[in-house]
Amino acid sequence: MPVLSVHNLTMTYIENNLFTDVSFNIEPRDKVGFIGANGVGKTTIFRVINGDVTPVSGSVSVSKDTKIGYMQQHACTNPDRNIYDEVLTVFEYLKEMQDEIDSLSMQIENAQGDINEAVSRQTMLIERFERDGGLTYKSRARSALLGLGFTQEDFSKPTGTLSGGQMSKLSLCKLLLSRANLLLLDEPTNHLDIKAVSWLEGFLRDFKGEIILISHDRFFLDAVTNKTIELEHKKITTYEGNYSAFIKKKEHEQEALRNKYENDMREIKRVEGIIEQQKRWGRERNFVTARSKQHQVDKIKDQLVTPDSELETLSFTLNPKRESGQDVLMCYDLSKSFDKKEIFKNISMHIKKGERVFIIGPNGCGKSTLFKLLTGQHSPDEGAIRFGAKVDLAYFDQMQNDLDLSKTALDEVYDAYPQMNLTQVRTMLGSFMFKGDDVFKTLSKMSGGERARVSLLKLMLKQGNLLLLDEPTNHLDTSSREALEKTLLNYGGTMLIISHDRYFINKLATKVLYMNGDGFTEYLGNYDDYLERTQGVLKVEDSTTDKSDKKPKVNDYVLQKQMLSAQRKRKTQLEKCEKRVAVLEEEIESLQLKMNDEDVMTDYQQLSEISSTLEEKQSELDALLEEWAQLSEDSE
């Protein structure tokens, strides 16, 4: 039985029909990639499912045991509450259960009321408390915050001081820890670095409920999903398998569709020729024949489906105006600090002509700052930057600071390249999917994807032979990302790119530089090569790949016994770990309360001893949390 059924949804805003008669089911344990171009209505469908929007027609039904979780439900309302306490609000029901258990303990201890009834209820509550994760909820909260990229120091920050990106991560954290068993995730990897995205992949793979996931991150979709739903041409199509499986199946469909489209177009042209001929003859019976043939053409046109190859997509080329020398960019021991805070040091690299180099690393390690040094917006504190002979730099800024948001798309490009006439500018904008009055739309009223296309157009017109691209796929939908990939693969210059898009890195990279605060580590190849060298991780496979021909290397019975034995050992270790974590958390809370006691605060020796003990307990807890996370993952 489906956990969610969407039946014949239709949604229209004023005169814009988003989609018509959309229907699909979500079955138990489905993890669905929900894909489609920007603006087709994916988020609107989420809002309909969540009950925030009423469709023009259609219905949504949810099974009785299904609890829907949507990020907007987990907004932070108290700006003074710190990050850690905000996450713990998700577990308010466990806190209330714990309070009742404690109250019953006092009642039993003091022999108040009906003792048998109190003991019975306490036993039931304790079993439910443990079953619902009462012993580990604080550990899970800490693990999720750390996994999504928050640091231990961040835990005490008031939520009112967070940036928009940090607030989104916090809301995502609360959603993941909530009791929802059907998650609606709308671009959850936004604002996450590669390490945090990898953690999220693991969490979602292990999630016991159902997921509908809107994302343009193709690597992420491959890693998490087992079904793909595409919203295109105002209709829904469902495919079994992850993104790679979907692409293969759709290619076969498109091939058949192209053949039918070409045959239909030939038939339309042939019949329209007959109609024209009959009209020229001008007799009554000729007009009757012409009307009959026109009905035939109209019928073919009504059922005509245009293949993707005939639809308008982003299309452009990048051509350097001249070739650079073989040595393109050299950096020697660069360091940079702001307000005495060190951003990075020991940054050195040597980039040769034609290389496609990707810089990856955690958020905040200084990748964008490095680009600002290379473009001359900042100066390094130490070290030197050398560009080779005939190097022409072209820079794509992910923050789009090169755009004047008060201008129209037409004025923005024309003012940057006044040597072009207006007709040429409009033609160029047309190739970047700005048609008709779109060119007069002010940038401030455009979406992030539309502004990204304007920035890409300016980048193309600059004709540089060294591209510095800072998160160029941000804001782009899947088809635009694929068009950008194709363009860059055919580009004849050199590229240095910051990106968290692992699919994009795999397509293009000839070298990966992992950046931390203390320099670069270099890996030849693409992202899969980087993974194999750093983690020994296997590449994500198409979920439809047939593995039946792979024979086991050991006897199945022996292997099963070994696996069951290992599983029992892990379960025992996990239970011991959980109990020790619960004890440590109580001890840490007790020590923190002591430190706030006025007598202790005035006794330096006692305060020092408690602080030292607290530090030891916290270190032990951190190590146990890592062990618990690994054991939990292994148990799955």
PDB file of N, CA, C and O in Angstrom, residues 282-346:
ATOM      1  N   GLY A 282      -7.998  25.792 -56.737  1.00  0.00           N
ATOM      2  CA  GLY A 282      -9.106  26.696 -56.490  1.00  0.00           C
ATOM      3  C   GLY A 282     -10.503  26.215 -56.818  1.00  0.00           C
ATOM      4  O   GLY A 282     -11.444  27.007 -56.837  1.00  0.00           O
ATOM      5  N   ARG A 283     -10.698  24.950 -57.097  1.00  0.00           N
ATOM      6  CA  ARG A 283     -12.045  24.456 -57.342  1.00  0.00           C
ATOM      7  C   ARG A 283     -12.698  24.039 -56.018  1.00  0.00           C
ATOM      8  O   ARG A 283     -12.016  23.807 -55.026  1.00  0.00           O
ATOM      9  N   GLU A 284     -14.030  23.885 -56.054  1.00  0.00           N
ATOM     10  CA  GLU A 284     -14.778  23.566 -54.839  1.00  0.00           C
ATOM     11  C   GLU A 284     -14.299  22.253 -54.234  1.00  0.00           C
ATOM     12  O   GLU A 284     -14.066  22.166 -53.032  1.00  0.00           O
ATOM     13  N   ARG A 285     -14.135  21.236 -55.106  1.00  0.00           N
ATOM     14  CA  ARG A 285     -13.716  19.946 -54.561  1.00  0.00           C
ATOM     15  C   ARG A 285     -12.281  20.011 -54.011  1.00  0.00           C
ATOM     16  O   ARG A 285     -11.920  19.257 -53.110  1.00  0.00           O
ATOM     17  N   ASN A 286     -11.478  20.925 -54.587  1.00  0.00           N
ATOM     18  CA  ASN A 286     -10.107  21.107 -54.062  1.00  0.00           C
ATOM     19  C   ASN A 286     -10.130  21.703 -52.654  1.00  0.00           C
ATOM     20  O   ASN A 286      -9.338  21.308 -51.785  1.00  0.00           O
ATOM     21  N   PHE A 287     -11.045  22.648 -52.411  1.00  0.00           N
ATOM     22  CA  PHE A 287     -11.159  23.234 -51.071  1.00  0.00           C
ATOM     23  C   PHE A 287     -11.645  22.194 -50.049  1.00  0.00           C
ATOM     24  O   PHE A 287     -11.224  22.184 -48.901  1.00  0.00           O
ATOM     25  N   VAL A 288     -12.540  21.304 -50.497  1.00  0.00           N
ATOM     26  CA  VAL A 288     -13.007  20.216 -49.617  1.00  0.00           C
ATOM     27  C   VAL A 288     -11.828  19.308 -49.248  1.00  0.00           C
ATOM     28  O   VAL A 288     -11.637  18.936 -48.078  1.00  0.00           O
ATOM     29  N   THR A 289     -11.022  18.955 -50.282  1.00  0.00           N
ATOM     30  CA  THR A 289      -9.831  18.115 -50.033  1.00  0.00           C
ATOM     31  C   THR A 289      -8.856  18.824 -49.095  1.00  0.00           C
ATOM     32  O   THR A 289      -8.284  18.210 -48.186  1.00  0.00           O
ATOM     33  N   ALA A 290      -8.664  20.141 -49.306  1.00  0.00           N
ATOM     34  CA  ALA A 290      -7.732  20.920 -48.470  1.00  0.00           C
ATOM     35  C   ALA A 290      -8.180  20.907 -47.008  1.00  0.00           C
ATOM     36  O   ALA A 290      -7.360  20.749 -46.091  1.00  0.00           O
ATOM     37  N   ARG A 291      -9.515  21.084 -46.795  1.00  0.00           N
ATOM     38  CA  ARG A 291     -10.021  21.075 -45.399  1.00  0.00           C
ATOM     39  C   ARG A 291      -9.817  19.702 -44.760  1.00  0.00           C
ATOM     40  O   ARG A 291      -9.454  19.599 -43.595  1.00  0.00           O
ATOM     41  N   SER A 292     -10.050  18.662 -45.516  1.00  0.00           N
ATOM     42  CA  SER A 292      -9.867  17.298 -45.001  1.00  0.00           C
ATOM     43  C   SER A 292      -8.404  17.046 -44.617  1.00  0.00           C
ATOM     44  O   SER A 292      -8.100  16.479 -43.562  1.00  0.00           O
ATOM     45  N   LYS A 293      -7.498  17.474 -45.525  1.00  0.00           N
ATOM     46  CA  LYS A 293      -6.072  17.295 -45.250  1.00  0.00           C
ATOM     47  C   LYS A 293      -5.623  18.144 -44.050  1.00  0.00           C
ATOM     48  O   LYS A 293      -4.742  17.737 -43.283  1.00  0.00           O
ATOM     49  N   GLN A 294      -6.233  19.344 -43.886  1.00  0.00           N
ATOM     50  CA  GLN A 294      -5.882  20.205 -42.746  1.00  0.00           C
ATOM     51  C   GLN A 294      -6.266  19.529 -41.435  1.00  0.00           C
ATOM     52  O   GLN A 294      -5.526  19.598 -40.448  1.00  0.00           O
ATOM     53  N   HIS A 295      -7.410  18.862 -41.401  1.00  0.00           N
ATOM     54  CA  HIS A 295      -7.820  18.098 -40.217  1.00  0.00           C
ATOM     55  C   HIS A 295      -6.792  17.003 -39.907  1.00  0.00           C
ATOM     56  O   HIS A 295      -6.458  16.746 -38.743  1.00  0.00           O
ATOM     57  N   GLN A 296      -6.271  16.396 -40.961  1.00  0.00           N
ATOM     58  CA  GLN A 296      -5.261  15.356 -40.805  1.00  0.00           C
ATOM     59  C   GLN A 296      -3.986  15.926 -40.176  1.00  0.00           C
ATOM     60  O   GLN A 296      -3.403  15.341 -39.249  1.00  0.00           O
ATOM     61  N   VAL A 297      -3.561  17.094 -40.679  1.00  0.00           N
ATOM     62  CA  VAL A 297      -2.361  17.757 -40.127  1.00  0.00           C
ATOM     63  C   VAL A 297      -2.580  18.150 -38.667  1.00  0.00           C
ATOM     64  O   VAL A 297      -1.711  17.951 -37.806  1.00  0.00           O
ATOM     65  N   ASP A 298      -3.766  18.740 -38.382  1.00  0.00           N
ATOM     66  CA  ASP A 298      -4.061  19.176 -37.007  1.00  0.00           C
ATOM     67  C   ASP A 298      -4.021  18.004 -36.039  1.00  0.00           C
ATOM     68  O   ASP A 298      -3.551  18.137 -34.897  1.00  0.00           O
ATOM     69  N   LYS A 299      -4.520  16.855 -36.493  1.00  0.00           N
ATOM     70  CA  LYS A 299      -4.532  15.663 -35.638  1.00  0.00           C
ATOM     71  C   LYS A 299      -3.101  15.213 -35.327  1.00  0.00           C
ATOM     72  O   LYS A 299      -2.778  14.848 -34.197  1.00  0.00           O
ATOM     73  N   ILE A 300      -2.232  15.239 -36.321  1.00  0.00           N
ATOM     74  CA  ILE A 300      -0.825  14.860 -36.095  1.00  0.00           C
ATOM     75  C   ILE A 300      -0.158  15.850 -35.146  1.00  0.00           C
ATOM     76  O   ILE A 300       0.572  15.463 -34.218  1.00  0.00           O
ATOM     77  N   LYS A 301      -0.413  17.145 -35.348  1.00  0.00           N
ATOM     78  CA  LYS A 301       0.195  18.167 -34.495  1.00  0.00           C
ATOM     79  C   LYS A 301      -0.277  18.064 -33.051  1.00  0.00           C
ATOM     80  O   LYS A 301       0.491  18.328 -32.118  1.00  0.00           O
ATOM     81  N   ASP A 302      -1.546  17.689 -32.848  1.00  0.00           N
ATOM     82  CA  ASP A 302      -2.091  17.583 -31.488  1.00  0.00           C
ATOM     83  C   ASP A 302      -1.361  16.531 -30.671  1.00  0.00           C
ATOM     84  O   ASP A 302      -1.173  16.692 -29.463  1.00  0.00           O
ATOM     85  N   GLN A 303      -0.968  15.435 -31.307  1.00  0.00           N
ATOM     86  CA  GLN A 303      -0.291  14.364 -30.551  1.00  0.00           C
ATOM     87  C   GLN A 303       1.237  14.418 -30.687  1.00  0.00           C
ATOM     88  O   GLN A 303       1.946  13.558 -30.198  1.00  0.00           O
ATOM     89  N   LEU A 304       1.733  15.477 -31.346  1.00  0.00           N
ATOM     90  CA  LEU A 304       3.175  15.606 -31.573  1.00  0.00           C
ATOM     91  C   LEU A 304       3.889  15.923 -30.263  1.00  0.00           C
ATOM     92  O   LEU A 304       3.533  16.862 -29.554  1.00  0.00           O
ATOM     93  N   VAL A 305       4.886  15.118 -29.910  1.00  0.00           N
ATOM     94  CA  VAL A 305       5.699  15.357 -28.717  1.00  0.00           C
ATOM     95  C   VAL A 305       7.105  15.726 -29.169  1.00  0.00           C
ATOM     96  O   VAL A 305       7.752  14.959 -29.891  1.00  0.00           O
ATOM     97  N   THR A 306       7.569  16.887 -28.743  1.00  0.00           N
ATOM     98  CA  THR A 306       8.878  17.378 -29.172  1.00  0.00           C
ATOM     99  C   THR A 306       9.979  16.741 -28.327  1.00  0.00           C
ATOM    100  O   THR A 306       9.952  16.820 -27.092  1.00  0.00           O
ATOM    101  N   PRO A 307      10.957  16.079 -28.935  1.00  0.00           N
ATOM    102  CA  PRO A 307      12.068  15.502 -28.151  1.00  0.00           C
ATOM    103  C   PRO A 307      12.952  16.595 -27.581  1.00  0.00           C
ATOM    104  O   PRO A 307      12.953  17.732 -28.056  1.00  0.00           O
ATOM    105  N   ASP A 308      13.717  16.228 -26.546  1.00  0.00           N
ATOM    106  CA  ASP A 308      14.569  17.213 -25.880  1.00  0.00           C
ATOM    107  C   ASP A 308      15.527  17.899 -26.837  1.00  0.00           C
ATOM    108  O   ASP A 308      15.858  19.079 -26.681  1.00  0.00           O
ATOM    109  N   SER A 309      15.988  17.171 -27.848  1.00  0.00           N
ATOM    110  CA  SER A 309      16.975  17.747 -28.781  1.00  0.00           C
ATOM    111  C   SER A 309      16.386  18.910 -29.572  1.00  0.00           C
ATOM    112  O   SER A 309      17.125  19.737 -30.109  1.00  0.00           O
ATOM    113  N   GLU A 310      15.062  18.991 -29.669  1.00  0.00           N
ATOM    114  CA  GLU A 310      14.417  20.076 -30.407  1.00  0.00           C
ATOM    115  C   GLU A 310      13.989  21.224 -29.497  1.00  0.00           C
ATOM    116  O   GLU A 310      13.507  22.248 -29.972  1.00  0.00           O
ATOM    117  N   LEU A 311      14.113  21.043 -28.166  1.00  0.00           N
ATOM    118  CA  LEU A 311      13.699  22.084 -27.228  1.00  0.00           C
ATOM    119  C   LEU A 311      14.819  23.093 -27.021  1.00  0.00           C
ATOM    120  O   LEU A 311      16.011  22.786 -27.181  1.00  0.00           O
ATOM    121  N   GLU A 312      14.439  24.278 -26.608  1.00  0.00           N
ATOM    122  CA  GLU A 312      15.417  25.333 -26.383  1.00  0.00           C
ATOM    123  C   GLU A 312      16.189  25.072 -25.092  1.00  0.00           C
ATOM    124  O   GLU A 312      15.607  24.832 -24.036  1.00  0.00           O
ATOM    125  N   THR A 313      17.505  25.055 -25.169  1.00  0.00           N
ATOM    126  CA  THR A 313      18.355  24.873 -23.996  1.00  0.00           C
ATOM    127  C   THR A 313      19.503  25.877 -24.068  1.00  0.00           C
ATOM    128  O   THR A 313      19.743  26.497 -25.101  1.00  0.00           O
ATOM    129  N   LEU A 314      20.202  25.992 -22.949  1.00  0.00           N
ATOM    130  CA  LEU A 314      21.378  26.857 -22.897  1.00  0.00           C
ATOM    131  C   LEU A 314      22.419  26.333 -23.871  1.00  0.00           C
ATOM    132  O   LEU A 314      22.732  25.141 -23.877  1.00  0.00           O
ATOM    133  N   SER A 315      22.939  27.209 -24.733  1.00  0.00           N
ATOM    134  CA  SER A 315      23.911  26.776 -25.729  1.00  0.00           C
ATOM    135  C   SER A 315      24.902  27.903 -25.994  1.00  0.00           C
ATOM    136  O   SER A 315      24.512  29.000 -26.385  1.00  0.00           O
ATOM    137  N   PHE A 316      26.181  27.634 -25.734  1.00  0.00           N
ATOM    138  CA  PHE A 316      27.197  28.655 -25.987  1.00  0.00           C
ATOM    139  C   PHE A 316      28.564  27.987 -26.106  1.00  0.00           C
ATOM    140  O   PHE A 316      28.734  26.811 -25.783  1.00  0.00           O
ATOM    141  N   THR A 317      29.523  28.746 -26.618  1.00  0.00           N
ATOM    142  CA  THR A 317      30.896  28.261 -26.733  1.00  0.00           C
ATOM    143  C   THR A 317      31.838  29.260 -26.075  1.00  0.00           C
ATOM    144  O   THR A 317      31.557  30.463 -26.022  1.00  0.00           O
ATOM    145  N   LEU A 318      32.942  28.755 -25.569  1.00  0.00           N
ATOM    146  CA  LEU A 318      33.986  29.601 -24.982  1.00  0.00           C
ATOM    147  C   LEU A 318      35.227  29.479 -25.843  1.00  0.00           C
ATOM    148  O   LEU A 318      35.768  28.373 -26.009  1.00  0.00           O
ATOM    149  N   ASN A 319      35.669  30.580 -26.385  1.00  0.00           N
ATOM    150  CA  ASN A 319      36.852  30.574 -27.246  1.00  0.00           C
ATOM    151  C   ASN A 319      37.841  31.635 -26.773  1.00  0.00           C
ATOM    152  O   ASN A 319      37.521  32.830 -26.771  1.00  0.00           O
ATOM    153  N   PRO A 320      39.053  31.233 -26.357  1.00  0.00           N
ATOM    154  CA  PRO A 320      40.072  32.227 -25.994  1.00  0.00           C
ATOM    155  C   PRO A 320      40.458  33.065 -27.210  1.00  0.00           C
ATOM    156  O   PRO A 320      40.517  32.557 -28.334  1.00  0.00           O
ATOM    157  N   LYS A 321      40.711  34.356 -26.986  1.00  0.00           N
ATOM    158  CA  LYS A 321      41.106  35.204 -28.122  1.00  0.00           C
ATOM    159  C   LYS A 321      42.557  34.957 -28.525  1.00  0.00           C
ATOM    160  O   LYS A 321      42.962  35.315 -29.638  1.00  0.00           O
ATOM    161  N   ARG A 322      43.347  34.332 -27.631  1.00  0.00           N
ATOM    162  CA  ARG A 322      44.717  33.965 -27.974  1.00  0.00           C
ATOM    163  C   ARG A 322      45.175  32.844 -27.043  1.00  0.00           C
ATOM    164  O   ARG A 322      44.552  32.568 -26.012  1.00  0.00           O
ATOM    165  N   GLU A 323      46.278  32.188 -27.403  1.00  0.00           N
ATOM    166  CA  GLU A 323      46.818  31.110 -26.583  1.00  0.00           C
ATOM    167  C   GLU A 323      47.797  31.667 -25.563  1.00  0.00           C
ATOM    168  O   GLU A 323      48.519  32.637 -25.829  1.00  0.00           O
ATOM    169  N   SER A 324      47.802  31.035 -24.388  1.00  0.00           N
ATOM    170  CA  SER A 324      48.771  31.425 -23.356  1.00  0.00           C
ATOM    171  C   SER A 324      50.056  30.619 -23.534  1.00  0.00           C
ATOM    172  O   SER A 324      50.125  29.706 -24.358  1.00  0.00           O
ATOM    173  N   GLY A 325      51.055  30.949 -22.708  1.00  0.00           N
ATOM    174  CA  GLY A 325      52.250  30.131 -22.641  1.00  0.00           C
ATOM    175  C   GLY A 325      51.976  28.827 -21.906  1.00  0.00           C
ATOM    176  O   GLY A 325      50.884  28.613 -21.368  1.00  0.00           O
ATOM    177  N   GLN A 326      52.959  27.943 -21.848  1.00  0.00           N
ATOM    178  CA  GLN A 326      52.777  26.632 -21.214  1.00  0.00           C
ATOM    179  C   GLN A 326      52.588  26.756 -19.695  1.00  0.00           C
ATOM    180  O   GLN A 326      51.813  26.017 -19.106  1.00  0.00           O
ATOM    181  N   ASP A 327      53.318  27.665 -19.065  1.00  0.00           N
ATOM    182  CA  ASP A 327      53.159  27.901 -17.625  1.00  0.00           C
ATOM    183  C   ASP A 327      52.114  29.006 -17.451  1.00  0.00           C
ATOM    184  O   ASP A 327      52.333  30.156 -17.846  1.00  0.00           O
ATOM    185  N   VAL A 328      50.989  28.662 -16.853  1.00  0.00           N
ATOM    186  CA  VAL A 328      49.864  29.596 -16.790  1.00  0.00           C
ATOM    187  C   VAL A 328      49.798  30.342 -15.461  1.00  0.00           C
ATOM    188  O   VAL A 328      49.644  31.563 -15.427  1.00  0.00           O
ATOM    189  N   LEU A 329      49.911  29.618 -14.349  1.00  0.00           N
ATOM    190  CA  LEU A 329      49.766  30.251 -13.035  1.00  0.00           C
ATOM    191  C   LEU A 329      50.675  29.566 -12.028  1.00  0.00           C
ATOM    192  O   LEU A 329      50.687  28.336 -11.914  1.00  0.00           O
ATOM    193  N   MET A 330      51.457  30.371 -11.297  1.00  0.00           N
ATOM    194  CA  MET A 330      52.321  29.862 -10.246  1.00  0.00           C
ATOM    195  C   MET A 330      52.050  30.641  -8.960  1.00  0.00           C
ATOM    196  O   MET A 330      52.024  31.875  -8.975  1.00  0.00           O
ATOM    197  N   CYS A 331      51.818  29.913  -7.854  1.00  0.00           N
ATOM    198  CA  CYS A 331      51.641  30.538  -6.537  1.00  0.00           C
ATOM    199  C   CYS A 331      52.680  29.959  -5.587  1.00  0.00           C
ATOM    200  O   CYS A 331      52.908  28.743  -5.569  1.00  0.00           O
ATOM    201  N   TYR A 332      53.289  30.833  -4.785  1.00  0.00           N
ATOM    202  CA  TYR A 332      54.365  30.407  -3.897  1.00  0.00           C
ATOM    203  C   TYR A 332      54.050  30.811  -2.455  1.00  0.00           C
ATOM    204  O   TYR A 332      54.017  32.000  -2.121  1.00  0.00           O
ATOM    205  N   ASP A 333      53.750  29.824  -1.607  1.00  0.00           N
ATOM    206  CA  ASP A 333      53.623  30.013  -0.146  1.00  0.00           C
ATOM    207  C   ASP A 333      52.700  31.179   0.217  1.00  0.00           C
ATOM    208  O   ASP A 333      53.045  32.028   1.044  1.00  0.00           O
ATOM    209  N   LEU A 334      51.523  31.218  -0.365  1.00  0.00           N
ATOM    210  CA  LEU A 334      50.576  32.290  -0.067  1.00  0.00           C
ATOM    211  C   LEU A 334      49.969  32.104   1.316  1.00  0.00           C
ATOM    212  O   LEU A 334      49.671  30.989   1.748  1.00  0.00           O
ATOM    213  N   SER A 335      49.784  33.220   2.022  1.00  0.00           N
ATOM    214  CA  SER A 335      49.053  33.206   3.291  1.00  0.00           C
ATOM    215  C   SER A 335      48.169  34.445   3.353  1.00  0.00           C
ATOM    216  O   SER A 335      48.463  35.466   2.738  1.00  0.00           O
ATOM    217  N   LYS A 336      47.052  34.311   4.087  1.00  0.00           N
ATOM    218  CA  LYS A 336      46.121  35.430   4.213  1.00  0.00           C
ATOM    219  C   LYS A 336      45.402  35.362   5.548  1.00  0.00           C
ATOM    220  O   LYS A 336      44.956  34.304   5.982  1.00  0.00           O
ATOM    221  N   SER A 337      45.307  36.526   6.198  1.00  0.00           N
ATOM    222  CA  SER A 337      44.565  36.657   7.460  1.00  0.00           C
ATOM    223  C   SER A 337      43.666  37.882   7.370  1.00  0.00           C
ATOM    224  O   SER A 337      43.960  38.843   6.653  1.00  0.00           O
ATOM    225  N   PHE A 338      42.573  37.846   8.120  1.00  0.00           N
ATOM    226  CA  PHE A 338      41.680  38.995   8.269  1.00  0.00           C
ATOM    227  C   PHE A 338      41.444  39.221   9.757  1.00  0.00           C
ATOM    228  O   PHE A 338      41.055  38.291  10.474  1.00  0.00           O
ATOM    229  N   ASP A 339      41.689  40.453  10.215  1.00  0.00           N
ATOM    230  CA  ASP A 339      41.494  40.788  11.634  1.00  0.00           C
ATOM    231  C   ASP A 339      42.211  39.802  12.540  1.00  0.00           C
ATOM    232  O   ASP A 339      41.654  39.285  13.519  1.00  0.00           O
ATOM    233  N   LYS A 340      43.462  39.502  12.173  1.00  0.00           N
ATOM    234  CA  LYS A 340      44.333  38.600  12.937  1.00  0.00           C
ATOM    235  C   LYS A 340      43.879  37.137  12.924  1.00  0.00           C
ATOM    236  O   LYS A 340      44.456  36.293  13.596  1.00  0.00           O
ATOM    237  N   LYS A 341      42.813  36.831  12.158  1.00  0.00           N
ATOM    238  CA  LYS A 341      42.376  35.443  12.022  1.00  0.00           C
ATOM    239  C   LYS A 341      42.976  34.873  10.753  1.00  0.00           C
ATOM    240  O   LYS A 341      42.710  35.350   9.657  1.00  0.00           O
ATOM    241  N   GLU A 342      43.784  33.840  10.900  1.00  0.00           N
ATOM    242  CA  GLU A 342      44.445  33.225   9.746  1.00  0.00           C
ATOM    243  C   GLU A 342      43.430  32.441   8.921  1.00  0.00           C
ATOM    244  O   GLU A 342      42.722  31.582   9.434  1.00  0.00           O
ATOM    245  N   ILE A 343      43.349  32.742   7.625  1.00  0.00           N
ATOM    246  CA  ILE A 343      42.451  32.032   6.716  1.00  0.00           C
ATOM    247  C   ILE A 343      43.165  30.816   6.129  1.00  0.00           C
ATOM    248  O   ILE A 343      42.626  29.712   6.130  1.00  0.00           O
ATOM    249  N   PHE A 344      44.376  31.017   5.607  1.00  0.00           N
ATOM    250  CA  PHE A 344      45.176  29.894   5.112  1.00  0.00           C
ATOM    251  C   PHE A 344      46.642  30.304   5.072  1.00  0.00           C
ATOM    252  O   PHE A 344      46.979  31.495   5.192  1.00  0.00           O
ATOM    253  N   LYS A 345      47.516  29.315   4.883  1.00  0.00           N
ATOM    254  CA  LYS A 345      48.943  29.560   4.699  1.00  0.00           C
ATOM    255  C   LYS A 345      49.505  28.426   3.832  1.00  0.00           C
ATOM    256  O   LYS A 345      48.827  27.435   3.558  1.00  0.00           O
ATOM    257  N   ASN A 346      50.741  28.626   3.379  1.00  0.00           N
ATOM    258  CA  ASN A 346      51.478  27.595   2.619  1.00  0.00           C
ATOM    259  C   ASN A 346      50.771  27.162   1.334  1.00  0.00           C
ATOM    260  O   ASN A 346      50.859  26.015   0.923  1.00  0.00           O
TER     261      ASN A 346
END
